[in-house]
Short mmCIF file of C-alpha atoms and ligand atoms in Angstrom, two decimals:
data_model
loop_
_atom_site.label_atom_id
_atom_site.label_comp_id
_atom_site.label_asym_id
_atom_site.label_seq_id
_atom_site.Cartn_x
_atom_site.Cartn_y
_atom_site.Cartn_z
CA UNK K 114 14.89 -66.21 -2.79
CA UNK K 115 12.44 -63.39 -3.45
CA UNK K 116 12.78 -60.78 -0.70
CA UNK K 117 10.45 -58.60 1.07
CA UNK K 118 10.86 -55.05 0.79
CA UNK K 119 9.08 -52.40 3.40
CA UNK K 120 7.99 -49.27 1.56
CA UNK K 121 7.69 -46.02 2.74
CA UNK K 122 5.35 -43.35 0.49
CA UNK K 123 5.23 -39.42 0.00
CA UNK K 124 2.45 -38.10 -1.93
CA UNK K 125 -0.90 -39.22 -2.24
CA UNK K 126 -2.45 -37.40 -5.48
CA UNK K 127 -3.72 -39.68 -8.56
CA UNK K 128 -0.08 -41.31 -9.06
CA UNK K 129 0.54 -42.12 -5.14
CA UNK K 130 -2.27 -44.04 -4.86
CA UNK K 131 -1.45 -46.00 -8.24
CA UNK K 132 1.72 -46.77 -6.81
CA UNK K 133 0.02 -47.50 -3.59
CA UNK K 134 -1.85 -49.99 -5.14
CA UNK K 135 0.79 -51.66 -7.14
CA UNK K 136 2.81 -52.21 -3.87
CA UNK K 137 -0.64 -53.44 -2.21
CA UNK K 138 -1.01 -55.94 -5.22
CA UNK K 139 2.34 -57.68 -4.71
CA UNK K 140 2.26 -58.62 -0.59
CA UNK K 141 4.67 -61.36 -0.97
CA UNK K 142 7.02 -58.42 -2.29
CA UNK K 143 5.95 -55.27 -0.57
CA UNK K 144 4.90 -54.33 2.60
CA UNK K 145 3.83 -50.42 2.76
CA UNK K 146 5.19 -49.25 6.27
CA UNK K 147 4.32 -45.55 5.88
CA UNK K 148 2.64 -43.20 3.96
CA UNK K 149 2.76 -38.97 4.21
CA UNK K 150 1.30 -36.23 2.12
CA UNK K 151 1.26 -32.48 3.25
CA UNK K 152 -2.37 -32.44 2.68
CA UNK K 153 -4.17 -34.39 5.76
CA UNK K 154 -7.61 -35.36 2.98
CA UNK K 155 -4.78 -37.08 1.12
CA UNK K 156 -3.73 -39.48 3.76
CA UNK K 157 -7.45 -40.03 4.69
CA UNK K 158 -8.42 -40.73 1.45
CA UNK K 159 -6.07 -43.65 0.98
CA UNK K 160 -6.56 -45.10 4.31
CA UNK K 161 -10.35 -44.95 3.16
CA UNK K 162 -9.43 -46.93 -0.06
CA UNK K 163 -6.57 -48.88 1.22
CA UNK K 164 -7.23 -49.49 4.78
CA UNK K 165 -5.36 -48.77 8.00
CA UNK K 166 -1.36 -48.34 7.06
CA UNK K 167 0.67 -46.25 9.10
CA UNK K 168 0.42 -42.21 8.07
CA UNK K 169 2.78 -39.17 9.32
CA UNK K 170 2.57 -35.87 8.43
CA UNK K 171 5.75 -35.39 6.48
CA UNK K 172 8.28 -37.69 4.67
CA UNK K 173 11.40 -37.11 7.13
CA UNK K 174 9.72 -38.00 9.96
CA UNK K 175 7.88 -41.39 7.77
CA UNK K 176 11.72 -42.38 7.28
CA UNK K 177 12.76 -42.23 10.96
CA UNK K 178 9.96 -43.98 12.16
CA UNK K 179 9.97 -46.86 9.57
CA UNK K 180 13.59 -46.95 8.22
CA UNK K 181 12.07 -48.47 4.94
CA UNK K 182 13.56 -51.06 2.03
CA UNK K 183 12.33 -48.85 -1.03
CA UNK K 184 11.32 -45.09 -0.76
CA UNK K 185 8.33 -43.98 -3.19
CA UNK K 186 7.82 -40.55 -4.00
CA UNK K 187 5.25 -39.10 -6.21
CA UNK K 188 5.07 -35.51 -6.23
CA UNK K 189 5.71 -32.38 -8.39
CA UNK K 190 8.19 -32.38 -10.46
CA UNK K 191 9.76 -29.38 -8.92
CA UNK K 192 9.69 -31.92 -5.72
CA UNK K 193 11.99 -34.01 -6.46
CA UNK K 194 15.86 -33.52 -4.90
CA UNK K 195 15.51 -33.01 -1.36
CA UNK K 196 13.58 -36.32 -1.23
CA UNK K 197 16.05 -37.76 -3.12
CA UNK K 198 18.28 -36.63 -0.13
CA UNK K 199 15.98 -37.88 2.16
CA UNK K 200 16.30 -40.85 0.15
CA UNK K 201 20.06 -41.57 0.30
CA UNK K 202 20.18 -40.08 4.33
CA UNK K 203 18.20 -43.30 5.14
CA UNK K 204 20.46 -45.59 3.68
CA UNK K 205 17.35 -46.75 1.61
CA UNK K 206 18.10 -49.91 -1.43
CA UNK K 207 15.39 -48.54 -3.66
CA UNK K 208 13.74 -45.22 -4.86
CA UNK K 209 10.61 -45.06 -7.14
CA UNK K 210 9.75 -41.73 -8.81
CA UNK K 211 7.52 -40.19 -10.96
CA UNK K 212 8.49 -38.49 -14.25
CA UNK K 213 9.65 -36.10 -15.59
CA UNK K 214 12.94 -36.51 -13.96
CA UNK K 215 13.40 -32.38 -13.09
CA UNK K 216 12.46 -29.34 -14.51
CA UNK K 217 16.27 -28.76 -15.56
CA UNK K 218 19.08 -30.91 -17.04
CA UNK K 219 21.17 -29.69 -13.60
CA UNK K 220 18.79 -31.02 -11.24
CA UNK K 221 18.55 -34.23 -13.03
CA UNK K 222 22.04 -35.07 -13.12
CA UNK K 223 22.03 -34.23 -9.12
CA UNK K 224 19.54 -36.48 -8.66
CA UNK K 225 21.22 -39.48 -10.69
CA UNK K 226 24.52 -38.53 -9.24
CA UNK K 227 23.44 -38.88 -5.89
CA UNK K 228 21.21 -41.80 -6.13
CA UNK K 229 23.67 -43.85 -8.25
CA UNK K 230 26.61 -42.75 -5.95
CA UNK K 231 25.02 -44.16 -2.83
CA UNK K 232 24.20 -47.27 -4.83
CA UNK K 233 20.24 -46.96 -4.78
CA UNK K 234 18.91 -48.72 -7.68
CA UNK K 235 15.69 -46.50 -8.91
CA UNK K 236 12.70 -46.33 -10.74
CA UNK K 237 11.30 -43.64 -12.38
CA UNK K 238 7.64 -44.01 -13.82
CA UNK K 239 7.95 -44.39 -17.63
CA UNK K 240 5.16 -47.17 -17.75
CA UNK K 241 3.09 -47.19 -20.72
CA UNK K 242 5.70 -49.92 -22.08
CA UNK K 243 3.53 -52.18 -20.15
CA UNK K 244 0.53 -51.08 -21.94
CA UNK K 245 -1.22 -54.29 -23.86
CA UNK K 246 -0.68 -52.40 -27.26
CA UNK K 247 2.93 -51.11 -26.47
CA UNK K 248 3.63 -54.88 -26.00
CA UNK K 249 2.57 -56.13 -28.95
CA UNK K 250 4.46 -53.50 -30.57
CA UNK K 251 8.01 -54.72 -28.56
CA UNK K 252 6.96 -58.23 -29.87
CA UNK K 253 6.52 -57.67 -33.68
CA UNK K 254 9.75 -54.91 -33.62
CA UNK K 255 11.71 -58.40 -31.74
CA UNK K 256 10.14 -60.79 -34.14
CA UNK K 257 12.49 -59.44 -36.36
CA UNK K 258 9.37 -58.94 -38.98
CA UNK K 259 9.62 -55.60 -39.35
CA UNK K 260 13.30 -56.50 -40.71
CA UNK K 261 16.04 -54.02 -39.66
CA UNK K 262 14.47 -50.98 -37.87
CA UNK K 263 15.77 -47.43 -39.59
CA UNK K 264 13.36 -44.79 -38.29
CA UNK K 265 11.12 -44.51 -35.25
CA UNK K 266 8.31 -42.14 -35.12
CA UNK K 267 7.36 -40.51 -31.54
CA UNK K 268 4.32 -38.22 -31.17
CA UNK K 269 2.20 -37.00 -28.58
CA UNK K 270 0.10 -34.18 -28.82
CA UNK K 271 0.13 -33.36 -24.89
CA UNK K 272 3.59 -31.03 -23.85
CA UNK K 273 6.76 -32.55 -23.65
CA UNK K 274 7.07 -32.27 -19.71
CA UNK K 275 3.42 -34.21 -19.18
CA UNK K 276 3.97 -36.72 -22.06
CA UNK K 277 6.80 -36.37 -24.35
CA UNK K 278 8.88 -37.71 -21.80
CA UNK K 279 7.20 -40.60 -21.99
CA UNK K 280 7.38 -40.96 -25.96
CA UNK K 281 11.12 -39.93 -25.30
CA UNK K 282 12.03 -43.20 -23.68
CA UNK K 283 9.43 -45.22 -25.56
CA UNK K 284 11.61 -44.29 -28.90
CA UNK K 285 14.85 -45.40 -26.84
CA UNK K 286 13.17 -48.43 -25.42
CA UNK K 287 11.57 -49.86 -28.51
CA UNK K 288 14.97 -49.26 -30.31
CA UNK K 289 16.34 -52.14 -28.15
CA UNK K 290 17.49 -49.21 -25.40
CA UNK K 291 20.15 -47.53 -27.62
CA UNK K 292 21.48 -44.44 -27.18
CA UNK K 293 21.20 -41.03 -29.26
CA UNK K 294 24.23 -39.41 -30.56
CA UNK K 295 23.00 -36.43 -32.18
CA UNK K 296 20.44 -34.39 -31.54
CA UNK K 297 18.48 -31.61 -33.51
CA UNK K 298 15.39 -29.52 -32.77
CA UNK K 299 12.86 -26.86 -33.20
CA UNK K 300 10.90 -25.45 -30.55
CA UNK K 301 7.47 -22.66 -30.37
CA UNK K 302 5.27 -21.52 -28.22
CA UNK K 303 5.24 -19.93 -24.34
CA UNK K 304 1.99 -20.60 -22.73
CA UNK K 305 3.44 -23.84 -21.14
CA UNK K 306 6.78 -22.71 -20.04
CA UNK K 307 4.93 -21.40 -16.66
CA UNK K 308 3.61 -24.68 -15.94
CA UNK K 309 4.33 -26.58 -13.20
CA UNK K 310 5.25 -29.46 -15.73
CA UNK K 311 7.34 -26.69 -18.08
CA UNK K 312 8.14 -26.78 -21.42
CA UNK K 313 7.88 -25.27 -25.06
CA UNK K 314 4.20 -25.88 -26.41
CA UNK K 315 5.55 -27.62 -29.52
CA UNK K 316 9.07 -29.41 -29.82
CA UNK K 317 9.66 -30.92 -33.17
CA UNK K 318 13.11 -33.40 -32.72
CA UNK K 319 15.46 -35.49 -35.01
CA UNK K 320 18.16 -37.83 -33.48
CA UNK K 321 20.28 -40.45 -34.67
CA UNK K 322 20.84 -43.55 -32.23
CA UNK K 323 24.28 -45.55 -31.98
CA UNK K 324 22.93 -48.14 -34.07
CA UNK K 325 22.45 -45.34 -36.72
CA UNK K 326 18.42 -45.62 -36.53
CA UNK K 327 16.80 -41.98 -36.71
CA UNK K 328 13.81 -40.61 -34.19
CA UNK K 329 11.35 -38.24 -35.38
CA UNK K 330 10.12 -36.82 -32.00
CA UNK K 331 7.23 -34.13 -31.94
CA UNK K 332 5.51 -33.31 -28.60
CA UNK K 333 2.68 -30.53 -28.13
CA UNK K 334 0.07 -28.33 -29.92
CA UNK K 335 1.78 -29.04 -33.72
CA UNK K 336 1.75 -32.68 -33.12
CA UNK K 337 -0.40 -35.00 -35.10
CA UNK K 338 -3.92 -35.53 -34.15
CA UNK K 339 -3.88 -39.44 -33.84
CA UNK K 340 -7.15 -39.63 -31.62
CA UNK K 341 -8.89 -36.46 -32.44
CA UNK K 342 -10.74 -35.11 -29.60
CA UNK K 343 -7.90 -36.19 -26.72
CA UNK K 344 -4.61 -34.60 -25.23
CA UNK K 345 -2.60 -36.38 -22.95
CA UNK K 346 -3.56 -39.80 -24.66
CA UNK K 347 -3.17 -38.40 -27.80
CA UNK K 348 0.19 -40.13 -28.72
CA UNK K 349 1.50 -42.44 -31.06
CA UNK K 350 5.00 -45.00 -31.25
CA UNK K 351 5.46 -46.09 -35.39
CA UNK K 352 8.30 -47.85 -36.24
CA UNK K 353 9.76 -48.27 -39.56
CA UNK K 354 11.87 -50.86 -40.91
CA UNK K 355 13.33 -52.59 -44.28
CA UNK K 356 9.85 -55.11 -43.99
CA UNK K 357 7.42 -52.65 -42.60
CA UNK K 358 6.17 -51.11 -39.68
CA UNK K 359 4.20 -51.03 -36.84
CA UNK K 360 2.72 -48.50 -34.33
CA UNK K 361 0.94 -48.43 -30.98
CA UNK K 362 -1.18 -45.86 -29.79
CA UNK K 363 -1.89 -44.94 -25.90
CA UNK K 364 -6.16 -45.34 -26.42
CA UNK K 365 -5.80 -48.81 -27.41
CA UNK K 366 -4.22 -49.00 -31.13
CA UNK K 367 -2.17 -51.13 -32.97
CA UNK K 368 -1.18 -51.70 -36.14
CA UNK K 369 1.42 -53.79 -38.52
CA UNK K 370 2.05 -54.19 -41.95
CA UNK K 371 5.13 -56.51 -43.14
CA UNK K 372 6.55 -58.95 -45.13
CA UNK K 373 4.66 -61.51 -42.80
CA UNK K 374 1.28 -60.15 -43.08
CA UNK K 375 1.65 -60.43 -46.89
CA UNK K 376 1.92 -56.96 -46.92
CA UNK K 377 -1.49 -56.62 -45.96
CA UNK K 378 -2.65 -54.05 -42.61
CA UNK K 379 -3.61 -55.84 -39.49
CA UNK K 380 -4.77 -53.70 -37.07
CA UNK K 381 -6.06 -54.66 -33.21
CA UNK K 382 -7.95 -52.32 -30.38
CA UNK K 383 -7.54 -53.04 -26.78
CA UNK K 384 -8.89 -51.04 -23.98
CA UNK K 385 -7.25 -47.30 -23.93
CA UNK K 386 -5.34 -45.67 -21.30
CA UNK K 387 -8.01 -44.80 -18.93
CA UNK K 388 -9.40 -48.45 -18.67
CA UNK K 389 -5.69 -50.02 -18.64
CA UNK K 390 -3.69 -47.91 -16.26
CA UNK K 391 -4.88 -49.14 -12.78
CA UNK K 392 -3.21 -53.25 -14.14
CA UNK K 393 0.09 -51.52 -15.42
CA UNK K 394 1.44 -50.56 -11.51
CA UNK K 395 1.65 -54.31 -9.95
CA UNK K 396 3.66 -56.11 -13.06
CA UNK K 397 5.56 -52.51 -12.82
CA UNK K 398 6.40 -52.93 -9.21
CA UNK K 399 7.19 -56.66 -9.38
CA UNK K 400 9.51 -55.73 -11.94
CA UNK K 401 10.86 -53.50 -9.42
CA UNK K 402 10.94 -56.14 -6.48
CA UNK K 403 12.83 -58.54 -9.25
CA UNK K 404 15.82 -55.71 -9.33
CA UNK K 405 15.81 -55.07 -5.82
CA UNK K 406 16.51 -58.93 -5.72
CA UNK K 407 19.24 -58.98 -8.32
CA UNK K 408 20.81 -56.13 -9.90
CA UNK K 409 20.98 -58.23 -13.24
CA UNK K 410 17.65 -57.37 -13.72
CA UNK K 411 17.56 -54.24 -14.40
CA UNK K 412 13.66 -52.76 -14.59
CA UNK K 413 12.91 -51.29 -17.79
CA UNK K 414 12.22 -47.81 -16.44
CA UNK K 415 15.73 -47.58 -14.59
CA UNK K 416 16.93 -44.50 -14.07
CA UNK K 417 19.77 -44.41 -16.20
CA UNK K 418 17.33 -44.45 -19.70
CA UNK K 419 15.32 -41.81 -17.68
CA UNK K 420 18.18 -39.57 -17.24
CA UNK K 421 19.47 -39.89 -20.97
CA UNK K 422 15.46 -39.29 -22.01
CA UNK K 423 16.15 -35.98 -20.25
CA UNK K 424 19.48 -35.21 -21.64
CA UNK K 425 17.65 -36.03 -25.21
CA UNK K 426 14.97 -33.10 -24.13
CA UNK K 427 17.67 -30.53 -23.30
CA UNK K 428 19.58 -31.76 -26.29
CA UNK K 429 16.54 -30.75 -28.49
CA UNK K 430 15.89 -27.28 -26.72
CA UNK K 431 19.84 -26.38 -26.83
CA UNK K 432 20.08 -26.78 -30.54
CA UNK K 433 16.61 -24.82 -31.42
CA UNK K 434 17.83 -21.71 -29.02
CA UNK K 435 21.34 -22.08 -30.73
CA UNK K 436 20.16 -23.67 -33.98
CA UNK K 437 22.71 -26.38 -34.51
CA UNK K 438 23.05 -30.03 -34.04
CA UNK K 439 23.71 -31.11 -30.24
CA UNK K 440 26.32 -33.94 -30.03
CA UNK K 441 25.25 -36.54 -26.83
CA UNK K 442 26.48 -36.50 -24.06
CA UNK K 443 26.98 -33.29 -23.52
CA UNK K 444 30.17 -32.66 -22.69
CA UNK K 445 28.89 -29.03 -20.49
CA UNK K 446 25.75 -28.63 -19.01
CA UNK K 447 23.82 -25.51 -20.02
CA UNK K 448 24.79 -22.52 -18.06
CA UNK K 449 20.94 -21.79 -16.90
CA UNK K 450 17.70 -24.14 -16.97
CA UNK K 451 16.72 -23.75 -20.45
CA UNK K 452 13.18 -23.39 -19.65
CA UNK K 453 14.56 -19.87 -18.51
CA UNK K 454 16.02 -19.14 -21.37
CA UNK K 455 13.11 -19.75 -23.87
CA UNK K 456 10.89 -17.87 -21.46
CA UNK K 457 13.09 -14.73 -22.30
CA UNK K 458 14.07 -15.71 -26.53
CA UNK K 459 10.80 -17.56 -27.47
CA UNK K 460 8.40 -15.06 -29.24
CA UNK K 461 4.84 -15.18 -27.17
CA UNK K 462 1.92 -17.05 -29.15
CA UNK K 463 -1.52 -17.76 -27.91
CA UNK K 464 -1.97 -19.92 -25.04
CA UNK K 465 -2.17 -24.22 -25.74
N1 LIG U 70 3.49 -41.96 -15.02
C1 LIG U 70 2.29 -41.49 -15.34
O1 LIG U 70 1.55 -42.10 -16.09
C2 LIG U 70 1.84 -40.19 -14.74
C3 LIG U 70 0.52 -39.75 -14.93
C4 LIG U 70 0.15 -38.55 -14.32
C5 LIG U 70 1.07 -37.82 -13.59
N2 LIG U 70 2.36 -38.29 -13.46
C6 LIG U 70 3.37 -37.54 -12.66
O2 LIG U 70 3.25 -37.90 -11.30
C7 LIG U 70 3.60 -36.79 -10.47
C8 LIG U 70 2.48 -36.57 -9.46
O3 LIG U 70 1.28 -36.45 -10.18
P1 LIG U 70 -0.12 -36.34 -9.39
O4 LIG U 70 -1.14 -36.17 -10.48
O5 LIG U 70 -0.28 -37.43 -8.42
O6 LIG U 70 0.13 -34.94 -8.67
P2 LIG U 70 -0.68 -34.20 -7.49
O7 LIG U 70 -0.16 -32.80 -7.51
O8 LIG U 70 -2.15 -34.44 -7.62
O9 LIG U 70 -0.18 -34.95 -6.18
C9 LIG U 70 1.06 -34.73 -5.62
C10 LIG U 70 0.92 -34.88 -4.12
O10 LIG U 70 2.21 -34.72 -3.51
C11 LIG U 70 2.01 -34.07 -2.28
N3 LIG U 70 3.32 -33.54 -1.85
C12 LIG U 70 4.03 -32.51 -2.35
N4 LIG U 70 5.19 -32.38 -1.70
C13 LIG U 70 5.22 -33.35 -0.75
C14 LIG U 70 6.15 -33.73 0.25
N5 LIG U 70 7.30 -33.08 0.41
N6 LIG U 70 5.85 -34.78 1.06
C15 LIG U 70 4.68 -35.44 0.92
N7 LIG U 70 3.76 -35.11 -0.01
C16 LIG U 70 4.03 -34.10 -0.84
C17 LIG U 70 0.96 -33.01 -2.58
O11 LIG U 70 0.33 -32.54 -1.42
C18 LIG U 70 0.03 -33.80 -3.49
O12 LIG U 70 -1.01 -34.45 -2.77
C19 LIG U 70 3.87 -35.63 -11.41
O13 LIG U 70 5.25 -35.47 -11.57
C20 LIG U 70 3.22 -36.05 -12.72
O14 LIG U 70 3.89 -35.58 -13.87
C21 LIG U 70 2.74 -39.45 -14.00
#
C-alpha cells in the first residue's frame, strides 16, 4: 500500500518552490509539514502561492518540530553537507537534492557516504529525463531501432556545474545506466571557476562505458550552438547506433533517422524547457514516493548515477590538468578540489 510521507523543505528560491509544488501535486503521497529559508520574503512568498504550511526560520529547528518522512533541500551548491547531516541526525527515510552534487569530488563522496550509510534512499534533481522530447528519445534508443548504440553525443552550451551535469547523467541514463571506465578530457577558460556553480568555461570529454559505447561530452562556451540565441537550454542528447540515430534537445527537439523510418528524417517539436518544467516535478516526486515505498524501485535520478556523474566530471578535469586517460573509479581522490587547482594552472581568457 502506497504510503504517506511528511516532508520537511529548506530553501525557497526558483527550485524550492518547484519542488514545493511537485510535493503539493501528489497529496495522497506527500504532505509538506515544514518549510524554512534564511530569507523571511522567501517563506512569504510561498505561503502566498501555496497557502498556509507551517514555516521556521531555519532547517534544524523545521526538523525538531516536524520530525519529517523525506527531507528536501534546495540550496547552493556549496550548501549541501551539513544538511545532509541534518538529514541523517533526524533519522529521516528520504532526502531530495538539487544538483550539482558538490563543488568537489571530496564533498560528494561525504555526502553519498553518509546518506547511503544511514540507509536514506535520495534524490538528486537530474530531471530533464522526464522532458516530453527526452522521452521519446528513451523510447526509440529501447525500441531497439536505432540497432546497437556505439556513441552518444552530450552537449550543452551552458557550464558544466549549471548544465553539464545534467547532460552527464543524461549520456549514462540513455545508455541503459552503464557505467564509464575511462575517462579523457580537455578543459579552457577561468571566468567561471569563481562562480558559485564552478567550473572550467569549456570541458571537451571522451569516455568509454562498460558496454564499450563511447560519450562525446562538451559543456560551455566551445560547445555547439544547437538553439542559437540561448544558454542554459542550449543543449543537445544524439545517439548513434548501427541503424541510426536520434537526438533530443532541451527547447523542444527531436529527431530520428533509422532503418524504420526508411532512412528518411522525422523530426517533432514539443513545448521547450521554459513551458515544460513546472509538469516535470509531480511525475518526478511520485517517482520518488514509489521508492520510498519499495526500494526495488529505484528513481531514475538516485543518487548513486548522480555521484558517478560527478566522479565522470572530476575524471575529465584530472586527465586535462595531468593530460592522460583517467581509469573509473578512481582508486584516490584528488589531493585538493580541482576547481582549485585550475584556478592556479588554467591560463586566464576573457570572461563567458
Ligand atoms: N534541476 C534543475 O533543473 C535546476 C534548475 C535551476 C537550478 N538548479 C539548482 O538548484 C539549486 C538552487 O537553485 P535556486 O535557483 O533555487 O537557487 P537560489 O539561490 O535562488 O535559492 C536558494 C535558496 O536557499 C536558501 N538557503 C540557503 N541556505 C539555506 C539554509 N541553510 N536553510 C534554508 N534555506 C537556505 C537561500 O536563502 C535561497 O532562498 C542550485 O544548486 C541550482 O544549481 C537546478
Amino acid at each position: 500500500m502506497a504510503m504517506m510521507n511528511r516532508v520537511a523543505i529548506a530553501g525557497l528560491g526558483p527550485r524550492g518552490m518547484a519542488h514545493l509544488r511537485g510535493f503539493l501535486e501528489n497529496p495522497e503521497r506527500f504532505e509538506v509539514v515544514g518549510i524554512s529559508d534564511l530569507v523571511n520574503e522567501k517563506v512569504a512568498a510561498a505561503i502566498a502561492e501555496f497557502g498556509e504550511i507551517p514555516a521556521f526560520a531555519d532547517a534544524r529547528t523545521m526538523l525538531e518540530a516536524t520530525r519529517p518522512d523525506v527531507f528536501c533541500f534546495c540550496t547552493p551548491p556549496s550548501v549541501r553537507l551539513s544538511l545532509a547531516r541534518l538529514a541523517v541526525e533526524f533519522g529521516v527515510r528520504g532526502v531530495a537534492m538539487e544538483k550539482p552534487l558538490a563543488v568537489s569530488l571530496s564533498e560528494a563522496r561525504q555526502l553519498r557516504d553518509l546518506l547511503d550509510g544511514a540507509g536514506i534512499r535520495t534524490v538528486v534533481c537530474l530531471q530533464h529525463k522526464y522532458l516530453k522530447q527526452m522521452r521519446r528519445l528513451q523510447m526509440v534508443v529501447e525500441s531497439g531501432a536505432l540497432g546497437e548504440l556505439n556513441t552518444i553525443e552530450a552537449s550543452c552550451r551552458s557550464w558544466l556545474s549549471v548544465v553539464g551535469v545534467h547532460y552527464i547523467d543524461y549520456a549514462l541514463w540513455i545508455a541503459g545506466n552503464r557505467r564509464a571506465t575511462r575517462v579523457c578530457g580537455h578543459v579552457h577558460g577561468t571566468g567561471k571557476l569563481d562562480n558559485p556553480h564552478p567550473s572550467p568555461d569549456y570541458v571537451l570529454g571522451h569516455w568509454t562505458l562498460d558496454n564499450g559505447c563511447r560519450v562525446c561530452f562538451q559543456s560551455g562556451i566551445d560547445a555547439p550552438d544547437y538553439v542559437p540565441g540561448k544558454l542554459h537550454t542550449n543543449s543537445r542528447l544524439t545517439c548513434h547506433g548501427t541503424h541510426g540515430y536520434a537526438w533530443a534537445d532541451t527547447e523542444g527537439g527531436w529527431g530520428t533517422l533509422n532503418r524504420e523510418t526508411g532512412g528518411v528524417l522525422v523530426e517533432s517539436r514539443d513545448p521547450g524547457w521554459p513551458e515544460q518544467w513546472p509538469e516535470l516535478q509531480k511525475p518526478y516526486s511520485a517517482d520518488f514516493a514509489d521508492w520510498l515505498d519499495d526500494k526495488s524501485r529505484v528513481h531514475p535520478c538516485n543518487l548513486a548515477q548522480a555521484y558517478h556523474g560527478f566522479e565522470i566530471a572530476t575524471a575529465m578535469y584530472l586527465s586535462a590538468l595531468e593530460n592522460r586517460v583517467v581509469d573509473l573509479p578512481l582508486a584516490e581522490l584528488p589531493e585538493e578540489p580541482l576547481v582549485e587547482r585550475m584556478r592556479r594552472e588554467l591560463p586566464e581568457e576573457p570572461k563567458q
